[in-house]
Amino acid sequence: MMKVTVWNENRHEQTNEKVQEVYPKGIHEAIADFLTKAGVDTRTATLDEPEHGLTEEVLEQTDVLVWWGHVAHHEVSDEVVRRVQQRVLAGMGLIVLHSGHFSKIFKTLMGTSCDLKWREANEKERLWVVQPNHPIADGVGEYIELEKEEMYGEHFDIPSPDELVFVSWFQGGEVFRSGCTFHRGMGKIFYFRPGHETYPTYYNKDIQQVIINAVKWAEPSNRTNPVYGNAKPLEDVPGE
Amino acid sequence: MMKVTVWNENRHEQTNEKVQEVYPKGIHEAIADFLTKAGVDTRTATLDEPEHGLTEEVLEQTDVLVWWGHVAHHEVSDEVVRRVQQRVLAGMGLIVLHSGHFSKIFKTLMGTSCDLKWREANEKERLWVVQPNHPIADGVGEYIELEKEEMYGEHFDIPSPDELVFVSWFQGGEVFRSGCTFHRGMGKIFYFRPGHETYPTYYNKDIQQVIINAVKWAEPSNRTNPVYGNAKPLEDVPGE
Amino acid sequence: MMKVTVWNENRHEQTNEKVQEVYPKGIHEAIADFLTKAGVDTRTATLDEPEHGLTEEVLEQTDVLVWWGHVAHHEVSDEVVRRVQQRVLAGMGLIVLHSGHFSKIFKTLMGTSCDLKWREANEKERLWVVQPNHPIADGVGEYIELEKEEMYGEHFDIPSPDELVFVSWFQGGEVFRSGCTFHRGMGKIFYFRPGHETYPTYYNKDIQQVIINAVKWAEPSNRTNPVYGNAKPLEDVPGE
Amino acid sequence: MMKVTVWNENRHEQTNEKVQEVYPKGIHEAIADFLTKAGVDTRTATLDEPEHGLTEEVLEQTDVLVWWGHVAHHEVSDEVVRRVQQRVLAGMGLIVLHSGHFSKIFKTLMGTSCDLKWREANEKERLWVVQPNHPIADGVGEYIELEKEEMYGEHFDIPSPDELVFVSWFQGGEVFRSGCTFHRGMGKIFYFRPGHETYPTYYNKDIQQVIINAVKWAEPSNRTNPVYGNAKPLEDVPGE
């Protein structure tokens, strides 16, 4: 059975009543909940645990890591970021949610600023499926509608995604590439836009379905990693 | 007229007689030479200059930066790497040559290990054009043949390139994605494999043509950079 | 100087007063007009001319072909479609506009149905630039706004574009990949969504700028086309 | 259980003793054999059956179609090609093998000539994995070596593949993009180079593994196909 770790900064939940109301046990537990119900072996980890809950042992036993962060990106230690990057390059899947676009780990793996436009105006978001045969869109209709969400708008400063699965429409007039796959090393990465802390987005059945699909899609393959470095020739090299 | 800076580590040239013989004025001067003859306003910069010759002023006046490094990647200061990354994201082109695959700046922009297989065995390399309508391949035949080169072999641990222009065949039995484009932020990046320091590769007319083409292709566009951050709605948002 | 042929079905212009009012000389002349002013050597061709105005001679002298069609796609002869396809594969650029998504030539080059959602409701379209460093977006702001246009909505049944330059937002709630590049053989193709016949879209300066940029981007490269078929080995093959 | 149909032209098997010796029951049976052993519900179809064995009923019950053809591409009826194309666009997977690169169905789905260089010289092929985390490469080492194969060389006139999984090295000096994915409509397509009729390539365990992986990867997703055509607005459109 695949093993998922849901990581959450878990700070808004300590300080903002609105967020406490929506996610009384924290965003991480809300996500772990529906993953567990979907038959995935799920644990959680948060910023304030030792090593942010992401020790070598935990990562070694994690097939796919889900990441939610916002106000405390800078508090994540560079050492843990490096550790997570190494694990992704070695094959661990990574699902980056919403404001995780500005996390150190996502920026490190992308190489760009990952900047974007944003606005909190309780506006409608509609996520259109633009690659309908992608496994991450399985079981989802033509679009997902969220009555109220934070707006993220283009230009989104990421490398061109390997696959573009969702594009969002916002009531205020913007669009956004809101479901993007990337592969880095042996690891598969999915960025998924929705999930502002003051809205009940992670209770939406379609949003849950996409995250469940993404976790399965990002599962590491069963293969030996490539060999790098000095290599003997496989054919005669006369000049040698 | 576009302005190019050719950066070279310039260390092998100080210590290795073979390299001195092939590139008596340094690899940077050999490259600057043919770029200048092609009508490009070219200057050079090297590791041992103050700030590695890459001050804010120099970068501000650089449209495209060409990068060659090998044994001293770790001596390049993190501050200068950050500065070059910012300039690339703001639009400066970057041409990374040969062992520059392991430079801090390339690894930072790719997010991966950029590792590969390698071998020094004086073997033949043949670079096949796989996207013949790409401007970087203009004026080049079906392939470029180099009698003796270092081998680089797959797996090359990079993100999938936006465009794959060249694939190399090596006598010893390997292949390599040897001409790859990427865009990061507003900047265009081209990685080009050939150019081991002990071979006269940068005197080869086809190799020169590719680098000249790449420099022109990577020229920044004339446009205002995107605006990021908080954004007012462009349409009425009832919920606001 | 590059040579462009603007092809137009030119049927709505004969039968619809509204269209006659907006484009009294036909959509083709409106497009040829601004291309000529931009210094491009432009001619036009229309469906009712012999061979639809696209004889071997005309195509031989065309660097980039611009295509607008809508109600009479089925009247374009298969022979001419084959001829245009061959020229694109041999290097001619092709700019497909608006309802040209359903033209025989576009469907032939894509291999898919090229179907989409549509609606005529005088609604607002906003085309966001999602790859701001692309030459086709040069000189254009963060978005292009069109007060009234026909809506095209996802899913748009095309192969994943090589580059996605524009994504449209529509007032009625849809999004659309509205500026897409593809390469096929030696030819470069750009699909650009706007331009319904009853709106003055092709008089919009930004829309004109994009089409001028696209024409320049799609110019054939100066290179010998690849050689196909039986090939002698370049290295000794012991088993031969 | 997924259902696969293996289609073979089955002509060399009737006329060429060498081929009869290698594939006494035909290439289709050799492929069906290892797919069946891998637990896939497999049937076969050949050119000389009525409607080439690809009736509406057969296609309706086919999740993934495997295609091998060579000397008789022109004998495949346009009607059947159209039918297969429709099924692919509606979600059926398609695995195109070796000389199938020149089949009507592959050329129709690609939109290009699909031409290439070739040579029969009993030479060695080595297929390198260039995207090691792709499910099609699961269980395969760094490369697959085939002692004797026909050579296919670049330039291969296809659209840029969505994913490039294998690149081949040939003894005679060429390279080839030999494992390529594409998606068209709802369907997933994989082109896989090896399999000349006079060599026992389809008995090679690694080649079998790749084809088994590809068949599983190309399985249609469980989703309703997109809706196209005229669409009511999802939001108020004042101008309507």
Tab-separated table of C-alpha atoms in Angstrom, chain B residues 124 126 128-135 137-143 145 162-163 169 171 183-188 221-228 234-235, chain C residues 124 126 128-135 137-143 145 162-163 169 171 183-188 221-228 234-235:
chain	number	residue	atom	x	y	z
B	124	LYS	CA	33.763	10.371	-32.056
B	126	ARG	CA	27.900	12.980	-34.019
B	128	TRP	CA	22.007	14.850	-35.072
B	129	VAL	CA	19.488	17.616	-35.660
B	130	VAL	CA	16.102	16.356	-34.435
B	131	GLN	CA	14.145	19.617	-34.773
B	132	PRO	CA	15.392	20.882	-38.137
B	133	ASN	CA	13.128	23.949	-38.283
B	134	HIS	CA	14.544	25.394	-35.072
B	135	PRO	CA	16.449	28.676	-35.562
B	137	ALA	CA	19.931	24.675	-36.202
B	138	ASP	CA	19.954	27.196	-39.086
B	139	GLY	CA	22.746	26.683	-41.544
B	140	VAL	CA	23.826	23.368	-40.054
B	141	GLY	CA	23.613	20.095	-41.999
B	142	GLU	CA	21.851	16.944	-40.848
B	143	TYR	CA	24.518	16.362	-38.224
B	145	GLU	CA	30.647	15.402	-36.557
B	162	ASP	CA	10.962	22.696	-23.937
B	163	GLU	CA	12.558	21.867	-27.276
B	169	TRP	CA	25.629	9.597	-30.941
B	171	GLN	CA	31.264	5.823	-30.672
B	183	HIS	CA	12.618	29.065	-20.624
B	184	ARG	CA	12.675	30.304	-17.070
B	185	GLY	CA	10.854	33.501	-16.214
B	186	MET	CA	11.430	35.942	-19.079
B	187	GLY	CA	14.777	34.326	-19.964
B	188	LYS	CA	15.653	31.809	-22.659
B	221	SER	CA	12.255	40.370	-26.058
B	222	ASN	CA	11.256	44.019	-26.010
B	223	ARG	CA	8.436	43.899	-23.542
B	224	THR	CA	7.515	45.028	-20.068
B	225	ASN	CA	7.901	42.244	-17.537
B	226	PRO	CA	4.726	40.854	-15.947
B	227	VAL	CA	3.260	42.466	-12.849
B	228	TYR	CA	2.873	40.253	-9.787
B	234	LEU	CA	-11.123	43.658	-13.794
B	235	GLU	CA	-14.796	42.710	-13.527
C	124	LYS	CA	-16.212	40.125	-23.490
C	126	ARG	CA	-9.714	38.816	-22.375
C	128	TRP	CA	-3.983	36.626	-21.125
C	129	VAL	CA	-0.336	36.193	-22.074
C	130	VAL	CA	0.907	33.023	-20.356
C	131	GLN	CA	4.336	32.792	-22.039
C	132	PRO	CA	5.455	36.431	-21.927
C	133	ASN	CA	8.909	35.848	-23.427
C	134	HIS	CA	7.483	34.387	-26.649
C	135	PRO	CA	8.178	36.516	-29.745
C	137	ALA	CA	3.598	38.253	-27.594
C	138	ASP	CA	6.143	41.042	-28.253
C	139	GLY	CA	4.769	44.520	-27.763
C	140	VAL	CA	1.521	43.298	-26.230
C	141	GLY	CA	0.530	44.082	-22.627
C	142	GLU	CA	-0.443	41.536	-19.988
C	143	TYR	CA	-3.709	40.881	-21.791
C	145	GLU	CA	-9.335	42.883	-24.160
C	162	ASP	CA	4.269	22.956	-28.393
C	163	GLU	CA	3.893	26.374	-26.759
C	169	TRP	CA	-11.199	34.410	-20.293
C	171	GLN	CA	-17.558	36.691	-19.584
C	183	HIS	CA	5.467	22.548	-35.647
C	184	ARG	CA	4.785	19.995	-38.335
C	185	GLY	CA	7.624	18.887	-40.598
C	186	MET	CA	9.694	21.977	-41.390
C	187	GLY	CA	6.680	24.267	-40.976
C	188	LYS	CA	5.638	26.429	-38.029
C	221	SER	CA	14.312	28.836	-41.925
C	222	ASN	CA	17.117	28.930	-44.460
C	223	ARG	CA	18.150	25.329	-44.440
C	224	THR	CA	18.155	22.258	-46.622
C	225	ASN	CA	15.306	19.933	-45.746
C	226	PRO	CA	16.181	16.574	-44.182
C	227	VAL	CA	16.989	13.581	-46.382
C	228	TYR	CA	14.806	10.506	-45.919
C	234	LEU	CA	28.403	6.310	-41.406
C	235	GLU	CA	30.409	3.813	-39.375
